[in-house]
Coordinates of C-alpha atoms in Angstrom, one line a residue:
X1 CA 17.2 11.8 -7.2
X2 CA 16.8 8.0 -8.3
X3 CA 13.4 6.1 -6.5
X4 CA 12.8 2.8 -6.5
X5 CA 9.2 2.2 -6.2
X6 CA 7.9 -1.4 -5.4
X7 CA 4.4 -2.7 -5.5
X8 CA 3.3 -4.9 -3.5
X9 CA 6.4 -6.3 -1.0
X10 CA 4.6 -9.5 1.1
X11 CA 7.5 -9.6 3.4
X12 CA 10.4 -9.9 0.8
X13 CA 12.8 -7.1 2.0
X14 CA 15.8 -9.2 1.5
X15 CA 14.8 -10.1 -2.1
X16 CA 13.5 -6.1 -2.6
X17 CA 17.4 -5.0 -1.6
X18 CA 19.1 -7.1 -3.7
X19 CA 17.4 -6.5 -6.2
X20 CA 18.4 -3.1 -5.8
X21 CA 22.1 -3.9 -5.0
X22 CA 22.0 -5.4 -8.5
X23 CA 20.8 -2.7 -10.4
X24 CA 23.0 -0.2 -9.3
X25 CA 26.1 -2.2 -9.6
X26 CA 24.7 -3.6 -13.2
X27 CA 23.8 0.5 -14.1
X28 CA 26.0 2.2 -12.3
X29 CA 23.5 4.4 -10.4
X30 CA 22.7 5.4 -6.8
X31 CA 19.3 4.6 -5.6
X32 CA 18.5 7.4 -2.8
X33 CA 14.7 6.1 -1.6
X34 CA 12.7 3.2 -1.7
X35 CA 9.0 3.4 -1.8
X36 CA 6.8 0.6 -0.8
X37 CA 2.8 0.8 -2.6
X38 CA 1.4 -1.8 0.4
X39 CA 0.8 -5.3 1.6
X40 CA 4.4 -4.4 3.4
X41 CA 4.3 -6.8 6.1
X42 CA 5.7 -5.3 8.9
X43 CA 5.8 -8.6 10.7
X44 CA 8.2 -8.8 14.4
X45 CA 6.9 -12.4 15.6
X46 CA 4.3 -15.0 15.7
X47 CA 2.2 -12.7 17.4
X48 CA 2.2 -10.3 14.5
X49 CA 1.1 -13.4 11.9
X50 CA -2.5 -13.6 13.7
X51 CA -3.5 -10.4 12.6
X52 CA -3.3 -10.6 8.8
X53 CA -5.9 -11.1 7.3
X54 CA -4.9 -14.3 5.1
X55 CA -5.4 -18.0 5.5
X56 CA -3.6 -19.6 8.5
X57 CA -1.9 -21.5 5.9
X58 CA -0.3 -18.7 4.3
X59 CA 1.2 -17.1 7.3
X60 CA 4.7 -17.7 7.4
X61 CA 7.8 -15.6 9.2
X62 CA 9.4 -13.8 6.1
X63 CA 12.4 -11.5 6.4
X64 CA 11.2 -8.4 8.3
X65 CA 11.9 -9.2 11.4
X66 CA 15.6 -9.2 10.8
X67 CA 15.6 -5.3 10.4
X68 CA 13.4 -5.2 13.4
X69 CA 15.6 -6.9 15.5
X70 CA 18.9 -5.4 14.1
X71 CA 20.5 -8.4 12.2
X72 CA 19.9 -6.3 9.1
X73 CA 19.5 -2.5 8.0
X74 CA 17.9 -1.3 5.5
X75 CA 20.4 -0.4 3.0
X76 CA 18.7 2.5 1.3
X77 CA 16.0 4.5 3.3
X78 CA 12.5 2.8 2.6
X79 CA 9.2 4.5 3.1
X80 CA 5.8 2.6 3.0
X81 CA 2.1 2.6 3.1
X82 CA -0.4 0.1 4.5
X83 CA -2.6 -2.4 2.2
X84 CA -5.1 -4.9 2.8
X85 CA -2.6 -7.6 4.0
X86 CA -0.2 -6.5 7.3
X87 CA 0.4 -6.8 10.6
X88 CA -2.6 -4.6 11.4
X89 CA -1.8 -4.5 15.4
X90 CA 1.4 -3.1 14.4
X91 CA 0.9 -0.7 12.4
X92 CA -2.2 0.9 13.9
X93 CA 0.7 1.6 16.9
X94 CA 1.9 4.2 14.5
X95 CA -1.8 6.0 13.1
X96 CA 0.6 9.2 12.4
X97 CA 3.5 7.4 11.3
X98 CA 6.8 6.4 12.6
X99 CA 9.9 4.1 12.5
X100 CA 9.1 0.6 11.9
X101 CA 13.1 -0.2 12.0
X102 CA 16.1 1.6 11.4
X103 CA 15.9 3.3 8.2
X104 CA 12.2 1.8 7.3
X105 CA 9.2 4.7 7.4
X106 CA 5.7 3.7 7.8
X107 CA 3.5 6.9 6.8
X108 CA 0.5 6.3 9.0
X109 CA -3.3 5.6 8.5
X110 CA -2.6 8.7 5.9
X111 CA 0.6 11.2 5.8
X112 CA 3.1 14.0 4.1
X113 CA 6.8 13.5 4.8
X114 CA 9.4 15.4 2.5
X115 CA 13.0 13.9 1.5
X116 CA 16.3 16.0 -0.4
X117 CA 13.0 18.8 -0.8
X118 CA 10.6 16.3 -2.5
X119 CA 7.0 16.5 -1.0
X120 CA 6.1 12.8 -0.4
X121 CA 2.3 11.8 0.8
X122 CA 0.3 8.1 0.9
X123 CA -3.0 6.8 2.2
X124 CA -3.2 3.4 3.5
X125 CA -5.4 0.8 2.9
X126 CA -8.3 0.0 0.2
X127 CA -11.4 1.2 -0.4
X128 CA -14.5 -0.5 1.0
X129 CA -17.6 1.6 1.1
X130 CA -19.5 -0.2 4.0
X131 CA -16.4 1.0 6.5
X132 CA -15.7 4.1 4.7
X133 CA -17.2 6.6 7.3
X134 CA -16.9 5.0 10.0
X135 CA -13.6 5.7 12.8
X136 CA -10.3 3.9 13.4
X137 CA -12.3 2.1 15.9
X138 CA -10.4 -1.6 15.4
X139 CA -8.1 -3.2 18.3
X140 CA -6.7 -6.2 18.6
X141 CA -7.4 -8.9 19.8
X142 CA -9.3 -8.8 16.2
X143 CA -12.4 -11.0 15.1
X144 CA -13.3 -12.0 11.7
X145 CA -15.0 -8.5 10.9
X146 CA -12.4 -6.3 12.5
X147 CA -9.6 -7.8 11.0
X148 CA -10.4 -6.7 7.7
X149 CA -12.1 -4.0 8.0
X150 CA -9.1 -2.9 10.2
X151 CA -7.2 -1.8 6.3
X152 CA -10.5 -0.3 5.1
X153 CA -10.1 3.3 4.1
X154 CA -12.0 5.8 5.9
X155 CA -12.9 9.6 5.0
X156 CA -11.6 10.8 8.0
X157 CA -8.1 10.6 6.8
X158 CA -9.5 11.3 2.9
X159 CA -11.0 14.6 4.7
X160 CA -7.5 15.5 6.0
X161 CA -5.6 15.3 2.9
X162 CA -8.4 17.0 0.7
X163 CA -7.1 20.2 3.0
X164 CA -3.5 20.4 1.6
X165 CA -3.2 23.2 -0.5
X166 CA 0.4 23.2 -1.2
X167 CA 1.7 20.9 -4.5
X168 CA 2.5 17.7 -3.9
X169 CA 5.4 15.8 -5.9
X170 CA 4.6 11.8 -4.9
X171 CA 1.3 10.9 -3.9
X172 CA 0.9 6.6 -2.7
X173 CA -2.4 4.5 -2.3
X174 CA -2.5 0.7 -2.5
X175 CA -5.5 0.6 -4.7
X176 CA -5.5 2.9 -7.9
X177 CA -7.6 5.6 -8.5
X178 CA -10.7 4.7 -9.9
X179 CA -10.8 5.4 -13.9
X180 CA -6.8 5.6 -14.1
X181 CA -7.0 2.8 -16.3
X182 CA -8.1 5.2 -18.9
X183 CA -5.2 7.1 -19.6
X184 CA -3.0 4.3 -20.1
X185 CA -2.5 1.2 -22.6
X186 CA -6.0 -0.3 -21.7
X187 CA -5.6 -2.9 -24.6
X188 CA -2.5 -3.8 -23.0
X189 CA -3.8 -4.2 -19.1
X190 CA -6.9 -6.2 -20.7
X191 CA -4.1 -8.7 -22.4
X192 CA -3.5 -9.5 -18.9
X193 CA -5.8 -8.9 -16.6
X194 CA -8.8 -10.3 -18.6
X195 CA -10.9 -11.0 -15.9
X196 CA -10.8 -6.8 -15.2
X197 CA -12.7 -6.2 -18.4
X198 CA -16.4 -5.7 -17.4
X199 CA -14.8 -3.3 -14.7
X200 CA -12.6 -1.2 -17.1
X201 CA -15.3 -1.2 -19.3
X202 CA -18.0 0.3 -16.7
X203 CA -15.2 2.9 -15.7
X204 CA -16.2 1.0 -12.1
X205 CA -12.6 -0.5 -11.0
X206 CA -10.7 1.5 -8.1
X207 CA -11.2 3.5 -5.4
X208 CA -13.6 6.6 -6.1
X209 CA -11.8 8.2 -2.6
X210 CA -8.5 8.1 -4.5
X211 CA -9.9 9.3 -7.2
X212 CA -11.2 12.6 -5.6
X213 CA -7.6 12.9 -4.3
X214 CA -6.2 12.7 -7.3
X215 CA -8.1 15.3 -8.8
X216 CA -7.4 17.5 -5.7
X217 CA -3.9 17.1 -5.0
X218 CA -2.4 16.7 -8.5
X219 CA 0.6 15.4 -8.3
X220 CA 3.8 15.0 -10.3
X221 CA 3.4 11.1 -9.7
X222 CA 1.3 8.4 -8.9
X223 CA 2.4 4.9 -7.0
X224 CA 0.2 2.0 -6.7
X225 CA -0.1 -1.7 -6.4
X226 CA -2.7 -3.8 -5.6
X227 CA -3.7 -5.7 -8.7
X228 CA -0.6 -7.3 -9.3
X229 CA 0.4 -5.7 -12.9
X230 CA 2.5 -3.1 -14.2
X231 CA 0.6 -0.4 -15.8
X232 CA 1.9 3.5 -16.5
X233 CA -0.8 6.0 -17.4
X234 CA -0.2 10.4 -17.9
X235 CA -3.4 12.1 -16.5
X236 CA -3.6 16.0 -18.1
X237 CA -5.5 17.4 -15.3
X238 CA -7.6 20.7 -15.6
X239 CA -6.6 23.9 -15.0
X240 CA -7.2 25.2 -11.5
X241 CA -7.4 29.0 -11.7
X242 CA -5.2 30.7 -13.4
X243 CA -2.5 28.0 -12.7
X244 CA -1.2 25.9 -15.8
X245 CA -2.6 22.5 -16.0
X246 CA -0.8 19.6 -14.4
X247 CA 0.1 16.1 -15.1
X248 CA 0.1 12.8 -13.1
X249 CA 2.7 10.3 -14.5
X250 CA 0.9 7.0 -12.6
X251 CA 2.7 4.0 -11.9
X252 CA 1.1 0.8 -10.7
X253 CA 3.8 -2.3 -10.5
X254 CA 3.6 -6.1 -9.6
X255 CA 3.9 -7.9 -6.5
X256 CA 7.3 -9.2 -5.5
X257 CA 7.8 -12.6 -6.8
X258 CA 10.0 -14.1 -9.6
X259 CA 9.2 -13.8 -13.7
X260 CA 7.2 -10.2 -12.1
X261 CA 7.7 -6.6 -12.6
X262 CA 7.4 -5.5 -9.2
X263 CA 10.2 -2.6 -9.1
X264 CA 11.0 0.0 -11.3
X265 CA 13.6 3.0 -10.8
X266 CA 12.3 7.0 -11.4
X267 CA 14.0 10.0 -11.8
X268 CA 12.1 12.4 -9.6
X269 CA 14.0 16.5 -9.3
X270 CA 14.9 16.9 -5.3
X271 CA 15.8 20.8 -4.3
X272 CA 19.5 21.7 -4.5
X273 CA 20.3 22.5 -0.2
X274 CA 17.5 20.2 0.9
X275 CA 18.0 18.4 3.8
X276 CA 19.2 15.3 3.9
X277 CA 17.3 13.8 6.2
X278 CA 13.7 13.0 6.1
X279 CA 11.6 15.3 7.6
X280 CA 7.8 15.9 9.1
X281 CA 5.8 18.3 6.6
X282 CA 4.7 21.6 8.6
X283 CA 1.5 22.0 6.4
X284 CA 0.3 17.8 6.8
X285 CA 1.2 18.6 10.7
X286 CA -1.0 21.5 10.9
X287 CA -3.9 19.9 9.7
X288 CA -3.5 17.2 12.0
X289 CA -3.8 19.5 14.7
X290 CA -6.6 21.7 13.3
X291 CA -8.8 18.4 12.6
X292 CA -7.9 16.7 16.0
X293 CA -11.0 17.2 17.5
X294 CA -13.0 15.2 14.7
X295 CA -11.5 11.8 15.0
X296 CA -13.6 9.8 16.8
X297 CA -12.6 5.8 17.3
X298 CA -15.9 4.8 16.4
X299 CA -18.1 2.2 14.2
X300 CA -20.4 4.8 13.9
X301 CA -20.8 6.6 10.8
X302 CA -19.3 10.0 10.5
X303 CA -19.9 12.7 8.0
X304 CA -17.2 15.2 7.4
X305 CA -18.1 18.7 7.7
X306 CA -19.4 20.7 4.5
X307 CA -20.4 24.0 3.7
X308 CA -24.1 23.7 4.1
X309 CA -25.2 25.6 6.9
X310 CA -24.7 22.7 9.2
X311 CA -21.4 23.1 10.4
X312 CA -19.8 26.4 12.3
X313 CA -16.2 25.1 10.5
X314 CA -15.1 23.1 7.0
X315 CA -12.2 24.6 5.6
X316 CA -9.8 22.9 7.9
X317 CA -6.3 24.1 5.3
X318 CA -3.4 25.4 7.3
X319 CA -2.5 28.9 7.3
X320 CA 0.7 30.0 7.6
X321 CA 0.3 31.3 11.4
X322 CA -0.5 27.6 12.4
X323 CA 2.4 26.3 10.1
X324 CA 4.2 28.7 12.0
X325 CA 3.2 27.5 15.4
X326 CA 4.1 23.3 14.0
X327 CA 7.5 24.4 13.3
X328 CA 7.4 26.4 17.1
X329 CA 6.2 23.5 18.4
X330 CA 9.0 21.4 17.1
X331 CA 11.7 23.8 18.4
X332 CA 12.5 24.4 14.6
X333 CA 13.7 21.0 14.2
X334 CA 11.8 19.2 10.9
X335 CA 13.8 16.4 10.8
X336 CA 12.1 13.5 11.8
X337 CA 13.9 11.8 15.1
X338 CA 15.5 8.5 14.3
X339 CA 13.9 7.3 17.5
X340 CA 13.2 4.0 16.6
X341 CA 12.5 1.2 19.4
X342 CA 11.1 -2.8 19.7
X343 CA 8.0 -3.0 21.4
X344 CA 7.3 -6.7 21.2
X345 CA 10.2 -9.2 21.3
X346 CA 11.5 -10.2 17.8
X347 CA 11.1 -13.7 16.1
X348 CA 14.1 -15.6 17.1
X349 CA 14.4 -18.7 14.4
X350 CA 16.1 -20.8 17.1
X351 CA 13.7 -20.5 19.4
X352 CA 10.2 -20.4 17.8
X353 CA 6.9 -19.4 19.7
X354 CA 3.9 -20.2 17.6
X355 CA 1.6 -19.5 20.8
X356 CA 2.9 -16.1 21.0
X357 CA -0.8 -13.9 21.5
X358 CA -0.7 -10.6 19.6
X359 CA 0.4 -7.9 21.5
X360 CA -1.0 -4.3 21.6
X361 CA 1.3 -2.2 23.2
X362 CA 1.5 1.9 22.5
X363 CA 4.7 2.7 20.6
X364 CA 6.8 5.7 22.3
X365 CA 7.2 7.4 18.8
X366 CA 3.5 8.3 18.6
X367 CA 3.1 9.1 21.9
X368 CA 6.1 11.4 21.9
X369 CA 4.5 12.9 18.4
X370 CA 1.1 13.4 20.4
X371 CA 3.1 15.2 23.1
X372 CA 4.8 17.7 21.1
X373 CA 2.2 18.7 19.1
X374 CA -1.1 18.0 21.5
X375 CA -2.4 15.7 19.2
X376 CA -4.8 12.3 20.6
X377 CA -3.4 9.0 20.1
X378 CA -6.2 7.3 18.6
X379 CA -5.1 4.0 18.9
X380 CA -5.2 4.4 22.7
X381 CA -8.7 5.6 22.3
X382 CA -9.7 2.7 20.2
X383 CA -8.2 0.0 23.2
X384 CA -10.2 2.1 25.6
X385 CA -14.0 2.1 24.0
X386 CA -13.6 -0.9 21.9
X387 CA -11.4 -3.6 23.5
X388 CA -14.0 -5.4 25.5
X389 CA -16.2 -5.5 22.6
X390 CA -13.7 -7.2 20.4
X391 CA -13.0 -9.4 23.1
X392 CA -16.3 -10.4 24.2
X393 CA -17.3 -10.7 20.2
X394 CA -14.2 -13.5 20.0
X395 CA -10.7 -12.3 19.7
X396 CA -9.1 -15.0 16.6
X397 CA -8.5 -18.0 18.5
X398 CA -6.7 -21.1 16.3
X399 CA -9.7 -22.7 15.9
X400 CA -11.6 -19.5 14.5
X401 CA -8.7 -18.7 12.3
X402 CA -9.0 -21.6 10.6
X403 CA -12.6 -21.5 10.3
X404 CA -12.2 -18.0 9.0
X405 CA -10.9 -20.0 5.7
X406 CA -14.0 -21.1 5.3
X407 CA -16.2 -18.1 5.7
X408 CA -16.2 -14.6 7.0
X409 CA -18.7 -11.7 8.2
X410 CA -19.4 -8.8 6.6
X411 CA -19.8 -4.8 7.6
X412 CA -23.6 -3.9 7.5
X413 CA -23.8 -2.5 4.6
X414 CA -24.4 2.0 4.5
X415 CA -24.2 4.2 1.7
X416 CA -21.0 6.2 1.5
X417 CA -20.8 9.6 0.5
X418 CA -20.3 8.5 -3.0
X419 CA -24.3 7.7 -3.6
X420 CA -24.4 4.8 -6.4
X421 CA -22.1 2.9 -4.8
X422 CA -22.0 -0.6 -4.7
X423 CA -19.2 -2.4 -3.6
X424 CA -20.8 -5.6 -2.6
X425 CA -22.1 -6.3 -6.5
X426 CA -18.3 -6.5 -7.9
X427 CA -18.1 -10.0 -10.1
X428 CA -15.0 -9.5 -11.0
X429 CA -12.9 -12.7 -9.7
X430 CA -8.6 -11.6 -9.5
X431 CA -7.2 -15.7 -10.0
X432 CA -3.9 -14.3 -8.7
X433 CA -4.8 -13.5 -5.2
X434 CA -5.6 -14.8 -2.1
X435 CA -9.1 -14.4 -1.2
X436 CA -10.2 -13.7 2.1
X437 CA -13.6 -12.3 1.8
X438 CA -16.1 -15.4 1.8
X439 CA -14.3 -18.1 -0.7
X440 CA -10.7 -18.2 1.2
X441 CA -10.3 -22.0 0.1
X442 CA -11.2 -21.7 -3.8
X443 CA -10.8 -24.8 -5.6
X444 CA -7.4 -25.6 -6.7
X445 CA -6.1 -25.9 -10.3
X446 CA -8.2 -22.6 -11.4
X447 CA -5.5 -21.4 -14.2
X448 CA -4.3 -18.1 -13.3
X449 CA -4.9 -15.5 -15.8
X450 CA -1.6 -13.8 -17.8
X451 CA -0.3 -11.8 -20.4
X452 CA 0.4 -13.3 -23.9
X453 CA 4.1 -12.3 -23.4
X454 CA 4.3 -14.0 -19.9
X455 CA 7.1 -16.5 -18.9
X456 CA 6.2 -19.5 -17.0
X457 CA 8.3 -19.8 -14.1
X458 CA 9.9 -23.1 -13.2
X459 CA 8.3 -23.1 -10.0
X460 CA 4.4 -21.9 -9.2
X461 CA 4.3 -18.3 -8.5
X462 CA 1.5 -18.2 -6.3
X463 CA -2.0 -18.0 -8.0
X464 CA -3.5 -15.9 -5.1
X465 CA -2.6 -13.7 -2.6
X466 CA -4.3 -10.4 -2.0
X467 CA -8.0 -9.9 -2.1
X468 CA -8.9 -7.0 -4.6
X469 CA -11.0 -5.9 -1.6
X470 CA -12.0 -2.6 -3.1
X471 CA -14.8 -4.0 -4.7
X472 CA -15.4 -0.9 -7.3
X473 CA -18.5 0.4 -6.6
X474 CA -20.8 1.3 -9.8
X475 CA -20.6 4.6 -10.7
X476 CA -19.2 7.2 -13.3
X477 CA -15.6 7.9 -12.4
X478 CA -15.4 10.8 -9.8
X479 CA -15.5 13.2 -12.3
X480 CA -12.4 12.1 -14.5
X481 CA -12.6 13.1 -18.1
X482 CA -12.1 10.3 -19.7
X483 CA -10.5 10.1 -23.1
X484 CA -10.1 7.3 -25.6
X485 CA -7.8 4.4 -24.3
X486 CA -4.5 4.8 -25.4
X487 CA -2.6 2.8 -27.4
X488 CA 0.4 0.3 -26.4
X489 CA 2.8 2.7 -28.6
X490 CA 1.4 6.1 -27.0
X491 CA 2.2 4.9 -23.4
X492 CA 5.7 3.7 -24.0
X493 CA 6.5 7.0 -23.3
X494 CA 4.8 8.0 -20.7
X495 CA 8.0 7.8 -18.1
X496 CA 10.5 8.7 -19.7
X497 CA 13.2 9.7 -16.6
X498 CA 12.2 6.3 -15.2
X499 CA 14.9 3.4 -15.7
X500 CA 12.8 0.4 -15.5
X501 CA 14.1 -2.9 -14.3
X502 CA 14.7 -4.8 -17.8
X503 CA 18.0 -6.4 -17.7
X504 CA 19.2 -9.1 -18.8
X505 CA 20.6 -11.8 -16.2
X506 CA 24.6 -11.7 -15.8
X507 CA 26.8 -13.2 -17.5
X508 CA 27.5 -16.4 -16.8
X509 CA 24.5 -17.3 -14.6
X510 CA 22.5 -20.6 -14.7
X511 CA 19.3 -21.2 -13.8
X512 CA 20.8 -23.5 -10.6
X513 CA 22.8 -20.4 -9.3
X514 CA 22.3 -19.1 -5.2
X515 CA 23.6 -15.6 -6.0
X516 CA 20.2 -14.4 -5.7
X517 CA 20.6 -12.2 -9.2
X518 CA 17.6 -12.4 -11.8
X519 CA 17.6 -16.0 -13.9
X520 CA 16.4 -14.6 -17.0
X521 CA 13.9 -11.4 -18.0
X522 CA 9.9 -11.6 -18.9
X523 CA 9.7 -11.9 -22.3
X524 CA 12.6 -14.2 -23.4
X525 CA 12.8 -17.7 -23.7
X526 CA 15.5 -20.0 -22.2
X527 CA 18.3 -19.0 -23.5
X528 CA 17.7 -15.7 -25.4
X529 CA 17.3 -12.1 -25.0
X530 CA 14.1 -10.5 -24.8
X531 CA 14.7 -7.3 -27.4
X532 CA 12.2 -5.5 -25.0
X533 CA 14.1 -6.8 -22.0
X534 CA 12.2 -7.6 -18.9
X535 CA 12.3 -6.8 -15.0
X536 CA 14.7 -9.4 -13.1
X537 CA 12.7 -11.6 -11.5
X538 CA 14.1 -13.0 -8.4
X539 CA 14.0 -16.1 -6.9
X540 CA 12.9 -16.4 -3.3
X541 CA 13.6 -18.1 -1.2
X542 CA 10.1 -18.5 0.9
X543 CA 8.7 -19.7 -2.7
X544 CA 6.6 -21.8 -0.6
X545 CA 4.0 -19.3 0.7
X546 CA 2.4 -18.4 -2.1
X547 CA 3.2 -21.4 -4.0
X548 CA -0.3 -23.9 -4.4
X549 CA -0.7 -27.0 -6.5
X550 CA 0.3 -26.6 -10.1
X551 CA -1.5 -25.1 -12.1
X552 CA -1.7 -25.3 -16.1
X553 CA -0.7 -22.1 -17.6
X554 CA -0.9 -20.6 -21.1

C-alpha cells in the first residue's frame, strides 16, 4: 500500500490533503494512509492555543478544528504522533490513544496499531534527560515548567515498547534516533544544516532512548521530523540469533511550509485478507495491561525494573495466554471503534472567544479503553495528585504567557539512565525554529541557515518554529556501529519503492494562482525545470504565523 508520510504538520491539514489530492491525480496513484512525524497540532479552540508551548505571538487558529467540528473529513485516514509543540491538554486526554476526529488517529503517549496487516508503532515527544524518568505527572492548567516538560519523553513508555517481541513494519518518533545521521548522506545534511556539525561530528545529536528502540525493535522503516530537513539513511542491523539481519530504511522530512520537502509517498507490503479497518495490536495491549501497575503520575524519578536481584518481575513481553485474554477481553473484535466525540466546543470563526480557559475534560474513548481492558487512566490520576500544585504554582495567565517569551524555568537537573548525559551543554543553535527554552524573542534578522540548492521563497518561510528540545546529550551513540558517512550518490538509493514528491508545477500555473497546487519545485529557478525535480511546495494560506521580518538569505 501507498503512505504518505509528513514531517512536521503545525496545523496545516488543509494544505497536507491537497497536497495529496494533487499527487494522486498528477500520478495516478491511491494514497491509503497518512502518517504524521509530530508538532500535529491538534488544536479545537482558543482554549487549546494556551497550552503550546510557543510564543503568544505565534498562536494562531489553523485548520484543525474544522475536522474536529465536522466541516471537513479527513480524506485519507491519518495517524499521528505527539512532538514538542501541541495542544498538550488535548492530547494527554488520549495517553493510550484514540480519535482525535473522524478518520484522524492519535497513537498515545507511546502505541502499536496495525492497518491492511501492516504493524504500525510511534512514541511521542522528544527527548530531554532531566524529565526522562519521571511520570506523566503534568495537568493543565500548565505553568512555565509543566508546559514543556508536558512533551518530554519518559522511560516508562520506552520500558513498554522495549517488551515487544514481535516485528515491527513502521516505527514513528519526532526526534531521530541518535547516530542515524551516520548511515546516510552526512555531507549532504551538513550542506544544510550547518549549524548541526559539531553534533554529527560528536555522534551526540538525537535521542539515545530512540536509539535503544531502534536497535530493539528493528523495523522495516523509520519516520521522523523534528529538524526540519529531508534526510533518508539504510541502518544494516546485527543479527539477533539465528535470525537474518535486518534493515531500517529511515526517513526524516521537512516541516510543512512552501519551497519544503515535507511529504513524501512509500510503498510499504500490506497482507493480502487484512482488515480494512485499523485495528488495536493484541501484543502492544497486553503489555499495557501487564505493566499497569508501574505507571505512577509522578515528578518523581522512577527506575524501570532490571534483572539485578532487585526486582521479583522485568521481563514484562506478552505471551500468548495474555494475548489471548486482550483479544477475550475485546469480545474478538480488533478493530478499533470509530467512536469519536467533541469534548470541548469547537472554534467558531464567527464568533471568536480569545478568553476561552483551557479545558481538561476526560475523553470517553480512554475511559471506555480503561474499562474493557482494566487498564488506569493516568491522566485522571495526574488531575487528582497534581492539579492543585499546578494551580497554586501559577496556571499560564496572559500576563505570564507573555512573560514566558522572555524567560522560562528549567527541570532540576538528574542523571538519566544513560550516565554521560548532558543535555543542558547542547550549543548547537537550529535558526529555523522557534525557541522556547530561555531566548524565545532572539534578535530578528539572524539569516536562516540552507542548502546550496535552496529556493528563496517570495514570501519569508518562517525562520523559527520548533525548539530542537532534545538537547543531545554527550555520549557515544547507544551502541550503534557506526560506519563511514555515506556519500550523496550511495543514498540516492536508499528508498527505492518510495515516490517522492518532485513534480513539477501544472501546466499553465502562475505564480499568482489560488488553486492551491505547488508554484514551482526546490531546485529550479523561475521558469525552469529542476532536472532533479523538487517536492511541491505549497503555499499557505496562514503564511503569517511563522512568517518574521525579512531576512537576507543566500
Amino acid at each position: 500500500m501507498k503512505i504518505a508520510v509528513e514531517g512536521c504538520c503545525h496545523g496545516e491539514l488543509d494544505k497536507i490533503y491537497e497536497t495529496i489530492g494533487y499527487l494522486e491525480r498528477k500520478e495516478d496513484v491511491k494514497v491509503d494512509l497518512l502518517l504524521c512525524c509530530g508538532d500535529f497540532q491538534a488544536v479545537r479552540n482558543e482554549g487549546d492555543m494556551k497550552c503550546m508551548a510557543v510564543p503568544a505571538k505565534y498562536r494562531q487558529m489553523q485548520t484543525f478544528y474544522k475536522y474536529y467540528s465536522g466541516e471537513k473529513k479527513a480524506p485519507v485516514l491519518t495517524i499521528f504522533i505527539g512532538g514538542n509543540h501541541e495542544a498538550s491538554n488535548h492530547l494527554q486526554e488520549l495517553p493510550y490513544g484514540g480519535w482525535v476526529a473522524p478518520n484522524i488517529y492519535y497513537l498515545g503517549y507511546a502505541g502499536v496499531v496495525r492497518y491492511k496487516g501492516v504493524r504500525i508503532g510511534g512514541l511521542s515527544g522528544i527527548f530531554k534527560s532531566h524529565d526522562y524518568r519521571k511520570g506523566h505527572y503534568e495537568f493543565p492548567p500548565y505553568n512555565p515548567e509543566t508546559l514543556r516538560s508536558v512533551y518530554h519523553v519518559r522511560n516508562s513508555d520506552v520500558f513498554k515498547l522495549k517488551q515487544i517481541r514481535m516485528p515491527m513494519d513502521v516505527f514513528m518518533t519526532h526526534d531521530w534516533p541518535r547516530g542515524i545521521y551516520h548511515y546516510g548522506s552526512t555531507d549532504e545534511l551538513l550542506r544544510k544544516k550547518r549549524f548541526l556539525r559539531e553534533e554529527v561530528e560528536s555522534s551526540t545529536l538525537g535521542s539515545p532512548a530512540a536509539a535503544d528502540l531502534l536497535q530493539h525493535l528493528q523495523p522495516s522503516y523509520w519516520f521522523s521530523a523534528h529538524l526540519h530537513v529531508k534526510f533518508a539513511a539504510l541502518m544494516q542491523h546485527e543479527a539477533k540469533g539465528n535470525t537474518s539481519p535486518k534493515t531500517t530504511k529511515f526517513l526524516s522530512l521537512d516541516k510543512c511550509l512552501p519551497y519544503r520537502d515535507f511529504l513524501q509517498i512509500v510503498e510499504v507490503a500490506d497482507r493480502p485478507g487484512s482488515s480494512e479497518q485499523l485495528e488495536y495490536d493484541p501484543e502492544w495491549l497486553a503489555i499495557l495491561k501487564a505493566t499497569d501497575h508501574l505507571q505512577k503520575p509522578s515528578p518523581s524519578m522512577w527506575n524501570p525494573p532490571e534483572n539485578n536481584g532487585l526486582h521479583t518481575r522485568w521481563d514484562y513481553s506478552a505471551s500468548g495466554e495474555a494475548m489471548m485474554e486482550v483479544v477475550s477481553d475485546l469480545n474478538g473484535e480488533l478493530s478499533i471503534p470509530e467512536n469519536f466525540s467533541q469534548t470541548v466546543p469547537p472554534y467558531d470563526p464567527t464568533r471568536p472567544q480569545p478568553n476561552t480557559a483551557p479545558s481538561y475534560s476526560t475523553n470517553p474513548q480512554t475511559t471506555e479503553l480503561c474499562a474493557t481492558l482494566g487498564l488506569t487512566d493516568v491522566y485522571v490520576l495526574a488531575g487528582q495528585g497534581w492539579r492543585g500544585t499546578a494551580a497554586e504554582e501559577g496556571g499560564a495567565t496572559e500576563e505570564e504567557e507573555e512573560d514566558e517569551d522572555n524567560q522560562s524555568t528549567g527541570s532540576v537537573e538528574e542523571p538519566s539512565e544513560y550516565p554521560t548525559d548532558t543535555s543542558g551543554l547542547s550549543s548547537s543553535y537550529n535558526p529555523d525554529e522557534i525557541t522556547i527554552e530561555d531566548e524565545w524573542d532572539e534578535e530578528e534578522g539572524e539569516e536562516e541557515e540552507r542548502g546550496s540548492d535552496a529556493v528563496v521563497p517570495e514570501a519569508p518561510d518562517g525562520a523559527r518554529d520548533s525548539d530542537r528540545d532534545s538537547s543531545p546529550p554527550r555520549e557515544a551513540a547507544a551502541g550503534l556501529i557506526l560506519p563511514p558517512p555515506r556519500t550523496e550518490s550511495e543514498t540516492e538509493d536508499l528508498l527505492p519503492s518510495s515516490l517522492a514528491l518532485r513534480l513539477p508545477p501544472p501546466s499553465g500555473s502562475t505564480p499568482s494562482s489560488s488553486t492551491g497546487v505547488p508554484k514551482r519545485c526546490s531546485g529550479e529557478a523561475k521558469g525552469t525545470q529542476s532536472p532533479s525535480g523538487g517536492t511541491p511546495r505549497i503555499k499557505r494560506r496562514n503564511q503569517s504565523i511563522y512568517t518574521a521580518v525579512e531576512d537576507e538569505e543566500s
